[in-house]
mmCIF file with all atom_site columns, C-alpha atoms in Angstrom:
data_model
loop_
_atom_site.group_PDB
_atom_site.id
_atom_site.type_symbol
_atom_site.label_atom_id
_atom_site.label_alt_id
_atom_site.label_comp_id
_atom_site.label_asym_id
_atom_site.label_entity_id
_atom_site.label_seq_id
_atom_site.pdbx_PDB_ins_code
_atom_site.Cartn_x
_atom_site.Cartn_y
_atom_site.Cartn_z
_atom_site.occupancy
_atom_site.B_iso_or_equiv
_atom_site.pdbx_formal_charge
_atom_site.auth_seq_id
_atom_site.auth_comp_id
_atom_site.auth_asym_id
_atom_site.auth_atom_id
_atom_site.pdbx_PDB_model_num
ATOM 1   C CA . ASP A 1 1   ? -2.773  -40.655 60.948 1.00 0.00 ? 1   ASP A CA 1
ATOM 2   C CA . THR A 1 2   ? -5.695  -38.297 60.937 1.00 0.00 ? 2   THR A CA 1
ATOM 3   C CA . GLY A 1 3   ? -4.602  -34.781 60.096 1.00 0.00 ? 3   GLY A CA 1
ATOM 4   C CA . VAL A 1 4   ? -4.976  -31.556 62.039 1.00 0.00 ? 4   VAL A CA 1
ATOM 5   C CA . SER A 1 5   ? -8.631  -30.659 62.532 1.00 0.00 ? 5   SER A CA 1
ATOM 6   C CA . GLN A 1 6   ? -10.147 -27.286 63.346 1.00 0.00 ? 6   GLN A CA 1
ATOM 7   C CA . ASN A 1 7   ? -13.632 -26.288 64.446 1.00 0.00 ? 7   ASN A CA 1
ATOM 8   C CA . PRO A 1 8   ? -15.636 -24.460 63.441 1.00 0.00 ? 8   PRO A CA 1
ATOM 9   C CA . ARG A 1 9   ? -14.665 -24.023 59.799 1.00 0.00 ? 9   ARG A CA 1
ATOM 10  C CA . HIS A 1 10  ? -16.520 -20.731 59.547 1.00 0.00 ? 10  HIS A CA 1
ATOM 11  C CA . LYS A 1 11  ? -17.627 -18.255 62.185 1.00 0.00 ? 11  LYS A CA 1
ATOM 12  C CA . ILE A 1 12  ? -19.606 -15.064 61.668 1.00 0.00 ? 12  ILE A CA 1
ATOM 13  C CA . THR A 1 13  ? -19.970 -12.804 64.669 1.00 0.00 ? 13  THR A CA 1
ATOM 14  C CA . LYS A 1 14  ? -20.887 -9.276  65.531 1.00 0.00 ? 14  LYS A CA 1
ATOM 15  C CA . ARG A 1 15  ? -18.331 -6.767  66.691 1.00 0.00 ? 15  ARG A CA 1
ATOM 16  C CA . GLY A 1 16  ? -17.837 -6.932  70.429 1.00 0.00 ? 16  GLY A CA 1
ATOM 17  C CA . GLN A 1 17  ? -18.718 -10.610 70.794 1.00 0.00 ? 17  GLN A CA 1
ATOM 18  C CA . ASN A 1 18  ? -16.297 -13.294 72.063 1.00 0.00 ? 18  ASN A CA 1
ATOM 19  C CA . VAL A 1 19  ? -15.361 -16.257 69.885 1.00 0.00 ? 19  VAL A CA 1
ATOM 20  C CA . THR A 1 20  ? -13.458 -19.474 70.581 1.00 0.00 ? 20  THR A CA 1
ATOM 21  C CA . PHE A 1 21  ? -11.821 -21.788 68.075 1.00 0.00 ? 21  PHE A CA 1
ATOM 22  C CA . ARG A 1 22  ? -10.579 -25.310 68.646 1.00 0.00 ? 22  ARG A CA 1
ATOM 23  C CA . CYS A 1 23  ? -7.651  -27.176 67.127 1.00 0.00 ? 23  CYS A CA 1
ATOM 24  C CA . ASP A 1 24  ? -6.939  -30.903 67.414 1.00 0.00 ? 24  ASP A CA 1
ATOM 25  C CA . PRO A 1 25  ? -3.371  -31.679 66.340 1.00 0.00 ? 25  PRO A CA 1
ATOM 26  C CA . ILE A 1 26  ? -2.013  -34.869 64.827 1.00 0.00 ? 26  ILE A CA 1
ATOM 27  C CA . SER A 1 27  ? -1.898  -37.368 67.656 1.00 0.00 ? 27  SER A CA 1
ATOM 28  C CA . GLU A 1 28  ? 1.400   -37.442 69.570 1.00 0.00 ? 28  GLU A CA 1
ATOM 29  C CA . HIS A 1 29  ? 2.612   -34.189 68.031 1.00 0.00 ? 29  HIS A CA 1
ATOM 30  C CA . ASN A 1 30  ? 4.292   -32.248 70.811 1.00 0.00 ? 30  ASN A CA 1
ATOM 31  C CA . ARG A 1 31  ? 4.101   -28.785 69.258 1.00 0.00 ? 31  ARG A CA 1
ATOM 32  C CA . LEU A 1 32  ? 1.049   -26.807 68.257 1.00 0.00 ? 32  LEU A CA 1
ATOM 33  C CA . TYR A 1 33  ? 1.026   -23.465 66.472 1.00 0.00 ? 33  TYR A CA 1
ATOM 34  C CA . TRP A 1 34  ? -1.519  -20.781 65.690 1.00 0.00 ? 34  TRP A CA 1
ATOM 35  C CA . TYR A 1 35  ? -1.201  -18.481 62.652 1.00 0.00 ? 35  TYR A CA 1
ATOM 36  C CA . ARG A 1 36  ? -3.414  -15.789 61.220 1.00 0.00 ? 36  ARG A CA 1
ATOM 37  C CA . GLN A 1 37  ? -3.867  -15.189 57.501 1.00 0.00 ? 37  GLN A CA 1
ATOM 38  C CA . THR A 1 38  ? -5.538  -12.128 56.085 1.00 0.00 ? 38  THR A CA 1
ATOM 39  C CA . LEU A 1 39  ? -6.719  -11.858 52.501 1.00 0.00 ? 39  LEU A CA 1
ATOM 40  C CA . GLY A 1 40  ? -3.898  -11.867 49.977 1.00 0.00 ? 40  GLY A CA 1
ATOM 41  C CA . GLN A 1 41  ? -1.180  -12.369 52.577 1.00 0.00 ? 41  GLN A CA 1
ATOM 42  C CA . GLY A 1 42  ? 0.920   -15.224 53.866 1.00 0.00 ? 42  GLY A CA 1
ATOM 43  C CA . PRO A 1 43  ? 0.175   -16.643 57.317 1.00 0.00 ? 43  PRO A CA 1
ATOM 44  C CA . GLU A 1 44  ? 1.619   -14.795 60.297 1.00 0.00 ? 44  GLU A CA 1
ATOM 45  C CA . PHE A 1 45  ? 2.714   -16.493 63.469 1.00 0.00 ? 45  PHE A CA 1
ATOM 46  C CA . LEU A 1 46  ? 0.620   -15.903 66.601 1.00 0.00 ? 46  LEU A CA 1
ATOM 47  C CA . THR A 1 47  ? 1.809   -18.357 69.243 1.00 0.00 ? 47  THR A CA 1
ATOM 48  C CA . TYR A 1 48  ? 3.014   -21.892 69.865 1.00 0.00 ? 48  TYR A CA 1
ATOM 49  C CA . PHE A 1 49  ? 2.912   -24.587 72.509 1.00 0.00 ? 49  PHE A CA 1
ATOM 50  C CA . GLN A 1 50  ? 5.241   -27.390 73.390 1.00 0.00 ? 50  GLN A CA 1
ATOM 51  C CA . ASN A 1 51  ? 3.035   -29.875 75.178 1.00 0.00 ? 51  ASN A CA 1
ATOM 52  C CA . GLU A 1 52  ? 0.967   -27.671 77.538 1.00 0.00 ? 52  GLU A CA 1
ATOM 53  C CA . ALA A 1 53  ? 3.510   -24.839 77.815 1.00 0.00 ? 53  ALA A CA 1
ATOM 54  C CA . GLN A 1 54  ? 2.997   -21.708 75.744 1.00 0.00 ? 54  GLN A CA 1
ATOM 55  C CA . LEU A 1 55  ? 6.553   -20.847 74.717 1.00 0.00 ? 55  LEU A CA 1
ATOM 56  C CA . GLU A 1 56  ? 6.228   -17.869 72.443 1.00 0.00 ? 56  GLU A CA 1
ATOM 57  C CA . LYS A 1 57  ? 3.664   -15.205 71.632 1.00 0.00 ? 57  LYS A CA 1
ATOM 58  C CA . SER A 1 58  ? 3.783   -12.720 68.770 1.00 0.00 ? 58  SER A CA 1
ATOM 59  C CA . ARG A 1 59  ? 3.222   -9.002  69.206 1.00 0.00 ? 59  ARG A CA 1
ATOM 60  C CA . LEU A 1 60  ? 0.189   -9.607  66.988 1.00 0.00 ? 60  LEU A CA 1
ATOM 61  C CA . LEU A 1 61  ? -1.437  -11.390 69.903 1.00 0.00 ? 61  LEU A CA 1
ATOM 62  C CA . SER A 1 62  ? -3.085  -8.501  71.714 1.00 0.00 ? 62  SER A CA 1
ATOM 63  C CA . ASP A 1 63  ? -4.566  -8.722  75.225 1.00 0.00 ? 63  ASP A CA 1
ATOM 64  C CA . ARG A 1 64  ? -7.888  -9.671  73.663 1.00 0.00 ? 64  ARG A CA 1
ATOM 65  C CA . PHE A 1 65  ? -6.408  -12.945 72.417 1.00 0.00 ? 65  PHE A CA 1
ATOM 66  C CA . SER A 1 66  ? -5.716  -15.918 74.611 1.00 0.00 ? 66  SER A CA 1
ATOM 67  C CA . ALA A 1 67  ? -4.660  -19.442 73.728 1.00 0.00 ? 67  ALA A CA 1
ATOM 68  C CA . GLU A 1 68  ? -4.579  -22.553 75.860 1.00 0.00 ? 68  GLU A CA 1
ATOM 69  C CA . ARG A 1 69  ? -3.522  -26.157 75.572 1.00 0.00 ? 69  ARG A CA 1
ATOM 70  C CA . PRO A 1 70  ? -4.451  -27.449 79.001 1.00 0.00 ? 70  PRO A CA 1
ATOM 71  C CA . LYS A 1 71  ? -3.607  -31.153 78.648 1.00 0.00 ? 71  LYS A CA 1
ATOM 72  C CA . GLY A 1 72  ? -1.061  -30.906 75.904 1.00 0.00 ? 72  GLY A CA 1
ATOM 73  C CA . SER A 1 73  ? -3.501  -32.233 73.328 1.00 0.00 ? 73  SER A CA 1
ATOM 74  C CA . PHE A 1 74  ? -6.121  -29.924 71.762 1.00 0.00 ? 74  PHE A CA 1
ATOM 75  C CA . SER A 1 75  ? -5.846  -26.144 71.903 1.00 0.00 ? 75  SER A CA 1
ATOM 76  C CA . THR A 1 76  ? -8.307  -23.284 71.981 1.00 0.00 ? 76  THR A CA 1
ATOM 77  C CA . LEU A 1 77  ? -7.875  -19.743 70.736 1.00 0.00 ? 77  LEU A CA 1
ATOM 78  C CA . GLU A 1 78  ? -10.235 -17.169 72.195 1.00 0.00 ? 78  GLU A CA 1
ATOM 79  C CA . ILE A 1 79  ? -10.775 -13.636 70.937 1.00 0.00 ? 79  ILE A CA 1
ATOM 80  C CA . GLN A 1 80  ? -12.613 -11.301 73.285 1.00 0.00 ? 80  GLN A CA 1
ATOM 81  C CA . ARG A 1 81  ? -14.496 -8.178  72.184 1.00 0.00 ? 81  ARG A CA 1
ATOM 82  C CA . THR A 1 82  ? -13.936 -8.927  68.513 1.00 0.00 ? 82  THR A CA 1
ATOM 83  C CA . GLU A 1 83  ? -13.155 -6.105  66.087 1.00 0.00 ? 83  GLU A CA 1
ATOM 84  C CA . GLN A 1 84  ? -13.613 -5.962  62.325 1.00 0.00 ? 84  GLN A CA 1
ATOM 85  C CA . GLY A 1 85  ? -9.826  -6.104  61.974 1.00 0.00 ? 85  GLY A CA 1
ATOM 86  C CA . ASP A 1 86  ? -9.898  -9.589  63.503 1.00 0.00 ? 86  ASP A CA 1
ATOM 87  C CA . SER A 1 87  ? -11.560 -10.932 60.366 1.00 0.00 ? 87  SER A CA 1
ATOM 88  C CA . ALA A 1 88  ? -9.116  -13.490 58.974 1.00 0.00 ? 88  ALA A CA 1
ATOM 89  C CA . MET A 1 89  ? -8.402  -17.179 58.521 1.00 0.00 ? 89  MET A CA 1
ATOM 90  C CA . TYR A 1 90  ? -6.996  -18.683 61.720 1.00 0.00 ? 90  TYR A CA 1
ATOM 91  C CA . LEU A 1 91  ? -4.727  -21.624 60.987 1.00 0.00 ? 91  LEU A CA 1
ATOM 92  C CA . CYS A 1 92  ? -3.490  -24.269 63.367 1.00 0.00 ? 92  CYS A CA 1
ATOM 93  C CA . ALA A 1 93  ? -0.461  -26.485 62.732 1.00 0.00 ? 93  ALA A CA 1
ATOM 94  C CA . SER A 1 94  ? 1.310   -29.225 64.636 1.00 0.00 ? 94  SER A CA 1
ATOM 95  C CA . SER A 1 95  ? 4.749   -30.804 64.532 1.00 0.00 ? 95  SER A CA 1
ATOM 96  C CA . SER A 1 96  ? 6.728   -33.550 66.133 1.00 0.00 ? 96  SER A CA 1
ATOM 97  C CA . LEU A 1 97  ? 9.978   -33.286 68.058 1.00 0.00 ? 97  LEU A CA 1
ATOM 98  C CA . SER A 1 98  ? 11.186  -36.525 66.517 1.00 0.00 ? 98  SER A CA 1
ATOM 99  C CA . PRO A 1 99  ? 14.776  -36.399 65.245 1.00 0.00 ? 99  PRO A CA 1
ATOM 100 C CA . GLY A 1 100 ? 15.079  -35.510 61.591 1.00 0.00 ? 100 GLY A CA 1
ATOM 101 C CA . THR A 1 101 ? 11.758  -33.745 61.238 1.00 0.00 ? 101 THR A CA 1
ATOM 102 C CA . LYS A 1 102 ? 13.131  -30.250 61.937 1.00 0.00 ? 102 LYS A CA 1
ATOM 103 C CA . ASP A 1 103 ? 9.727   -29.125 63.129 1.00 0.00 ? 103 ASP A CA 1
ATOM 104 C CA . THR A 1 104 ? 7.982   -29.791 59.853 1.00 0.00 ? 104 THR A CA 1
ATOM 105 C CA . GLN A 1 105 ? 4.538   -28.302 60.444 1.00 0.00 ? 105 GLN A CA 1
ATOM 106 C CA . TYR A 1 106 ? 1.277   -29.772 59.183 1.00 0.00 ? 106 TYR A CA 1
ATOM 107 C CA . PHE A 1 107 ? -1.689  -27.443 58.905 1.00 0.00 ? 107 PHE A CA 1
ATOM 108 C CA . GLY A 1 108 ? -5.381  -27.834 59.535 1.00 0.00 ? 108 GLY A CA 1
ATOM 109 C CA . PRO A 1 109 ? -8.138  -26.503 57.216 1.00 0.00 ? 109 PRO A CA 1
ATOM 110 C CA . GLY A 1 110 ? -8.430  -23.253 59.148 1.00 0.00 ? 110 GLY A CA 1
ATOM 111 C CA . THR A 1 111 ? -11.297 -21.330 60.744 1.00 0.00 ? 111 THR A CA 1
ATOM 112 C CA . ARG A 1 112 ? -12.514 -18.332 58.751 1.00 0.00 ? 112 ARG A CA 1
ATOM 113 C CA . LEU A 1 113 ? -13.726 -15.570 61.057 1.00 0.00 ? 113 LEU A CA 1
ATOM 114 C CA . THR A 1 114 ? -15.907 -12.738 59.776 1.00 0.00 ? 114 THR A CA 1
ATOM 115 C CA . VAL A 1 115 ? -16.658 -9.899  62.178 1.00 0.00 ? 115 VAL A CA 1
ATOM 116 C CA . LEU A 1 116 ? -19.605 -7.745  61.122 1.00 0.00 ? 116 LEU A CA 1
ATOM 117 C CA . ALA B 2 1   ? 15.286  -10.937 61.289 1.00 0.00 ? 1   ALA B CA 1
ATOM 118 C CA . GLN B 2 2   ? 14.793  -13.557 58.655 1.00 0.00 ? 2   GLN B CA 1
ATOM 119 C CA . SER B 2 3   ? 12.422  -12.814 55.788 1.00 0.00 ? 3   SER B CA 1
ATOM 120 C CA . VAL B 2 4   ? 11.099  -14.441 52.673 1.00 0.00 ? 4   VAL B CA 1
ATOM 121 C CA . THR B 2 5   ? 10.418  -12.709 49.370 1.00 0.00 ? 5   THR B CA 1
ATOM 122 C CA . GLN B 2 6   ? 8.294   -14.213 46.658 1.00 0.00 ? 6   GLN B CA 1
ATOM 123 C CA . LEU B 2 7   ? 9.016   -12.086 43.657 1.00 0.00 ? 7   LEU B CA 1
ATOM 124 C CA . ASP B 2 8   ? 5.830   -12.719 41.716 1.00 0.00 ? 8   ASP B CA 1
ATOM 125 C CA . SER B 2 9   ? 2.390   -12.199 43.217 1.00 0.00 ? 9   SER B CA 1
ATOM 126 C CA . GLN B 2 10  ? 0.687   -13.854 40.201 1.00 0.00 ? 10  GLN B CA 1
ATOM 127 C CA . VAL B 2 11  ? 1.949   -16.241 37.544 1.00 0.00 ? 11  VAL B CA 1
ATOM 128 C CA . PRO B 2 12  ? -0.360  -17.158 34.633 1.00 0.00 ? 12  PRO B CA 1
ATOM 129 C CA . VAL B 2 13  ? 0.726   -20.033 32.404 1.00 0.00 ? 13  VAL B CA 1
ATOM 130 C CA . PHE B 2 14  ? -0.830  -22.299 29.833 1.00 0.00 ? 14  PHE B CA 1
ATOM 131 C CA . GLU B 2 15  ? -1.532  -25.927 30.577 1.00 0.00 ? 15  GLU B CA 1
ATOM 132 C CA . GLU B 2 16  ? 1.414   -28.262 29.951 1.00 0.00 ? 16  GLU B CA 1
ATOM 133 C CA . ALA B 2 17  ? 3.853   -25.316 29.978 1.00 0.00 ? 17  ALA B CA 1
ATOM 134 C CA . PRO B 2 18  ? 6.764   -25.191 32.437 1.00 0.00 ? 18  PRO B CA 1
ATOM 135 C CA . VAL B 2 19  ? 6.625   -22.881 35.437 1.00 0.00 ? 19  VAL B CA 1
ATOM 136 C CA . GLU B 2 20  ? 9.009   -21.411 37.979 1.00 0.00 ? 20  GLU B CA 1
ATOM 137 C CA . LEU B 2 21  ? 7.871   -19.700 41.185 1.00 0.00 ? 21  LEU B CA 1
ATOM 138 C CA . ARG B 2 22  ? 10.646  -17.658 42.714 1.00 0.00 ? 22  ARG B CA 1
ATOM 139 C CA . CYS B 2 23  ? 11.546  -17.461 46.393 1.00 0.00 ? 23  CYS B CA 1
ATOM 140 C CA . ASN B 2 24  ? 14.451  -15.700 48.079 1.00 0.00 ? 24  ASN B CA 1
ATOM 141 C CA . TYR B 2 25  ? 15.199  -15.635 51.761 1.00 0.00 ? 25  TYR B CA 1
ATOM 142 C CA . SER B 2 26  ? 17.409  -13.558 54.011 1.00 0.00 ? 26  SER B CA 1
ATOM 143 C CA . SER B 2 27  ? 19.393  -15.305 56.686 1.00 0.00 ? 27  SER B CA 1
ATOM 144 C CA . SER B 2 28  ? 23.020  -15.573 57.667 1.00 0.00 ? 28  SER B CA 1
ATOM 145 C CA . VAL B 2 29  ? 22.628  -18.921 59.374 1.00 0.00 ? 29  VAL B CA 1
ATOM 146 C CA . SER B 2 30  ? 21.464  -22.379 58.368 1.00 0.00 ? 30  SER B CA 1
ATOM 147 C CA . VAL B 2 31  ? 17.872  -22.511 57.252 1.00 0.00 ? 31  VAL B CA 1
ATOM 148 C CA . TYR B 2 32  ? 15.158  -25.034 56.685 1.00 0.00 ? 32  TYR B CA 1
ATOM 149 C CA . LEU B 2 33  ? 12.965  -24.187 53.698 1.00 0.00 ? 33  LEU B CA 1
ATOM 150 C CA . PHE B 2 34  ? 9.440   -25.211 52.769 1.00 0.00 ? 34  PHE B CA 1
ATOM 151 C CA . TRP B 2 35  ? 6.895   -24.797 50.010 1.00 0.00 ? 35  TRP B CA 1
ATOM 152 C CA . TYR B 2 36  ? 3.234   -25.044 50.914 1.00 0.00 ? 36  TYR B CA 1
ATOM 153 C CA . VAL B 2 37  ? 0.234   -25.025 48.566 1.00 0.00 ? 37  VAL B CA 1
ATOM 154 C CA . GLN B 2 38  ? -3.173  -23.575 49.428 1.00 0.00 ? 38  GLN B CA 1
ATOM 155 C CA . TYR B 2 39  ? -6.297  -24.332 47.431 1.00 0.00 ? 39  TYR B CA 1
ATOM 156 C CA . PRO B 2 40  ? -9.252  -21.927 47.752 1.00 0.00 ? 40  PRO B CA 1
ATOM 157 C CA . ASN B 2 41  ? -10.800 -21.827 51.227 1.00 0.00 ? 41  ASN B CA 1
ATOM 158 C CA . GLN B 2 42  ? -8.505  -24.528 52.502 1.00 0.00 ? 42  GLN B CA 1
ATOM 159 C CA . GLY B 2 43  ? -5.516  -24.777 54.817 1.00 0.00 ? 43  GLY B CA 1
ATOM 160 C CA . LEU B 2 44  ? -1.925  -25.188 53.733 1.00 0.00 ? 44  LEU B CA 1
ATOM 161 C CA . GLN B 2 45  ? -0.586  -28.476 52.424 1.00 0.00 ? 45  GLN B CA 1
ATOM 162 C CA . LEU B 2 46  ? 3.101   -29.245 52.612 1.00 0.00 ? 46  LEU B CA 1
ATOM 163 C CA . LEU B 2 47  ? 4.473   -29.586 49.074 1.00 0.00 ? 47  LEU B CA 1
ATOM 164 C CA . LEU B 2 48  ? 8.165   -30.152 49.726 1.00 0.00 ? 48  LEU B CA 1
ATOM 165 C CA . LYS B 2 49  ? 10.953  -29.226 52.095 1.00 0.00 ? 49  LYS B CA 1
ATOM 166 C CA . TYR B 2 50  ? 14.707  -28.796 52.319 1.00 0.00 ? 50  TYR B CA 1
ATOM 167 C CA . LEU B 2 51  ? 16.217  -29.755 55.657 1.00 0.00 ? 51  LEU B CA 1
ATOM 168 C CA . SER B 2 52  ? 19.693  -30.955 54.692 1.00 0.00 ? 52  SER B CA 1
ATOM 169 C CA . GLY B 2 53  ? 21.498  -33.146 52.183 1.00 0.00 ? 53  GLY B CA 1
ATOM 170 C CA . SER B 2 54  ? 20.724  -32.950 48.481 1.00 0.00 ? 54  SER B CA 1
ATOM 171 C CA . THR B 2 55  ? 19.912  -29.425 47.393 1.00 0.00 ? 55  THR B CA 1
ATOM 172 C CA . LEU B 2 56  ? 17.306  -30.660 44.915 1.00 0.00 ? 56  LEU B CA 1
ATOM 173 C CA . VAL B 2 57  ? 14.069  -31.826 46.509 1.00 0.00 ? 57  VAL B CA 1
ATOM 174 C CA . GLU B 2 58  ? 11.015  -33.256 44.812 1.00 0.00 ? 58  GLU B CA 1
ATOM 175 C CA . SER B 2 59  ? 7.335   -33.636 45.554 1.00 0.00 ? 59  SER B CA 1
ATOM 176 C CA . ILE B 2 60  ? 5.108   -36.556 44.602 1.00 0.00 ? 60  ILE B CA 1
ATOM 177 C CA . ASN B 2 61  ? 3.166   -34.509 42.046 1.00 0.00 ? 61  ASN B CA 1
ATOM 178 C CA . GLY B 2 62  ? 6.060   -33.409 39.854 1.00 0.00 ? 62  GLY B CA 1
ATOM 179 C CA . PHE B 2 63  ? 7.214   -30.208 41.563 1.00 0.00 ? 63  PHE B CA 1
ATOM 180 C CA . GLU B 2 64  ? 10.845  -29.717 42.510 1.00 0.00 ? 64  GLU B CA 1
ATOM 181 C CA . ALA B 2 65  ? 12.831  -27.001 44.249 1.00 0.00 ? 65  ALA B CA 1
ATOM 182 C CA . GLU B 2 66  ? 16.534  -26.331 44.491 1.00 0.00 ? 66  GLU B CA 1
ATOM 183 C CA . PHE B 2 67  ? 18.231  -24.826 47.503 1.00 0.00 ? 67  PHE B CA 1
ATOM 184 C CA . ASN B 2 68  ? 20.906  -22.355 46.359 1.00 0.00 ? 68  ASN B CA 1
ATOM 185 C CA . LYS B 2 69  ? 22.852  -21.079 49.316 1.00 0.00 ? 69  LYS B CA 1
ATOM 186 C CA . SER B 2 70  ? 24.980  -18.579 47.391 1.00 0.00 ? 70  SER B CA 1
ATOM 187 C CA . GLN B 2 71  ? 21.914  -16.942 45.854 1.00 0.00 ? 71  GLN B CA 1
ATOM 188 C CA . THR B 2 72  ? 19.763  -17.484 48.985 1.00 0.00 ? 72  THR B CA 1
ATOM 189 C CA . SER B 2 73  ? 17.019  -18.903 46.782 1.00 0.00 ? 73  SER B CA 1
ATOM 190 C CA . PHE B 2 74  ? 14.617  -21.835 46.842 1.00 0.00 ? 74  PHE B CA 1
ATOM 191 C CA . HIS B 2 75  ? 12.729  -21.591 43.548 1.00 0.00 ? 75  HIS B CA 1
ATOM 192 C CA . LEU B 2 76  ? 9.897   -23.999 42.780 1.00 0.00 ? 76  LEU B CA 1
ATOM 193 C CA . ARG B 2 77  ? 9.626   -25.540 39.316 1.00 0.00 ? 77  ARG B CA 1
ATOM 194 C CA . LYS B 2 78  ? 7.438   -27.914 37.382 1.00 0.00 ? 78  LYS B CA 1
ATOM 195 C CA . PRO B 2 79  ? 8.206   -28.945 33.792 1.00 0.00 ? 79  PRO B CA 1
ATOM 196 C CA . SER B 2 80  ? 4.554   -29.333 32.729 1.00 0.00 ? 80  SER B CA 1
ATOM 197 C CA . VAL B 2 81  ? 1.616   -27.922 34.713 1.00 0.00 ? 81  VAL B CA 1
ATOM 198 C CA . HIS B 2 82  ? -1.936  -29.162 34.911 1.00 0.00 ? 82  HIS B CA 1
ATOM 199 C CA . ILE B 2 83  ? -5.187  -27.323 35.494 1.00 0.00 ? 83  ILE B CA 1
ATOM 200 C CA . SER B 2 84  ? -5.326  -28.886 38.954 1.00 0.00 ? 84  SER B CA 1
ATOM 201 C CA . ASP B 2 85  ? -2.099  -27.038 39.940 1.00 0.00 ? 85  ASP B CA 1
ATOM 202 C CA . THR B 2 86  ? -4.067  -23.801 40.097 1.00 0.00 ? 86  THR B CA 1
ATOM 203 C CA . ALA B 2 87  ? -3.558  -22.587 43.680 1.00 0.00 ? 87  ALA B CA 1
ATOM 204 C CA . GLU B 2 88  ? -1.623  -20.193 45.905 1.00 0.00 ? 88  GLU B CA 1
ATOM 205 C CA . TYR B 2 89  ? 1.928   -21.234 46.696 1.00 0.00 ? 89  TYR B CA 1
ATOM 206 C CA . PHE B 2 90  ? 3.809   -20.090 49.786 1.00 0.00 ? 90  PHE B CA 1
ATOM 207 C CA . CYS B 2 91  ? 7.514   -20.279 50.468 1.00 0.00 ? 91  CYS B CA 1
ATOM 208 C CA . ALA B 2 92  ? 8.510   -20.365 54.131 1.00 0.00 ? 92  ALA B CA 1
ATOM 209 C CA . VAL B 2 93  ? 11.610  -20.600 56.302 1.00 0.00 ? 93  VAL B CA 1
ATOM 210 C CA . ILE B 2 94  ? 12.422  -21.758 59.837 1.00 0.00 ? 94  ILE B CA 1
ATOM 211 C CA . VAL B 2 95  ? 15.535  -20.224 61.266 1.00 0.00 ? 95  VAL B CA 1
ATOM 212 C CA . GLY B 2 96  ? 16.555  -21.014 64.829 1.00 0.00 ? 96  GLY B CA 1
ATOM 213 C CA . ALA B 2 97  ? 13.196  -20.427 66.461 1.00 0.00 ? 97  ALA B CA 1
ATOM 214 C CA . GLN B 2 98  ? 10.342  -22.742 65.692 1.00 0.00 ? 98  GLN B CA 1
ATOM 215 C CA . LYS B 2 99  ? 7.953   -20.475 63.894 1.00 0.00 ? 99  LYS B CA 1
ATOM 216 C CA . LEU B 2 100 ? 7.534   -20.388 60.143 1.00 0.00 ? 100 LEU B CA 1
ATOM 217 C CA . VAL B 2 101 ? 8.063   -17.102 58.344 1.00 0.00 ? 101 VAL B CA 1
ATOM 218 C CA . PHE B 2 102 ? 6.107   -16.995 55.095 1.00 0.00 ? 102 PHE B CA 1
ATOM 219 C CA . GLY B 2 103 ? 6.404   -15.064 51.900 1.00 0.00 ? 103 GLY B CA 1
ATOM 220 C CA . GLN B 2 104 ? 3.444   -13.158 50.490 1.00 0.00 ? 104 GLN B CA 1
ATOM 221 C CA . GLY B 2 105 ? 2.435   -16.001 48.235 1.00 0.00 ? 105 GLY B CA 1
ATOM 222 C CA . THR B 2 106 ? 2.276   -16.547 44.460 1.00 0.00 ? 106 THR B CA 1
ATOM 223 C CA . ARG B 2 107 ? -1.036  -17.210 42.784 1.00 0.00 ? 107 ARG B CA 1
ATOM 224 C CA . LEU B 2 108 ? -0.521  -19.744 39.985 1.00 0.00 ? 108 LEU B CA 1
ATOM 225 C CA . THR B 2 109 ? -3.228  -19.665 37.352 1.00 0.00 ? 109 THR B CA 1
ATOM 226 C CA . ILE B 2 110 ? -3.297  -22.334 34.661 1.00 0.00 ? 110 ILE B CA 1
ATOM 227 C CA . ASN B 2 111 ? -5.063  -21.462 31.422 1.00 0.00 ? 111 ASN B CA 1
ATOM 228 C CA . PRO B 2 112 ? -6.310  -24.177 29.060 1.00 0.00 ? 112 PRO B CA 1
#
């Protein structure tokens, strides 16, 4: 099994620009999650998909954020009109619905976003 | 709402000394508990998990954690730490819904 992969690993952008991140989950994992981690804090849940359906979104996910998983495989997270407060590590995780796994989530390396 | 408290933000220890990283959770229903480790500028790696069964769970690199329902705790321990254990450790819980709720993290620093 290859693990969860995320691209790019680092992104520096100017305030007001749009950015898009990609996550490729572990193959055949039904669920895909996005979290955000700011410096010195634990990750915070943003949203998750089961196959292609987006089932839950956090209040942290403002209108400027949108996530998609069009074919139930990879996912993209887009941030429009970035603000300096969006600077964070964006983590993706995936899990299987197989019995006994209890949604054990496996994380990718993250994408570190810096908004200047 | 469920929450996780990691009581120590930083824990410095000497190499080969024992260590305990504390984690308490709040929930009135069954929980699934996890410890993740994060090395600098990397994502989270699953260290160990409690889903059901034996309350003592172990990882492959010598860490163990014990689920204590009466004290709502899931403390992480290692009898002898190594320099390579230097990292940030996160306790997390899944309750009902599928998302993980994380604690603030504990930075473990190993001194030679």
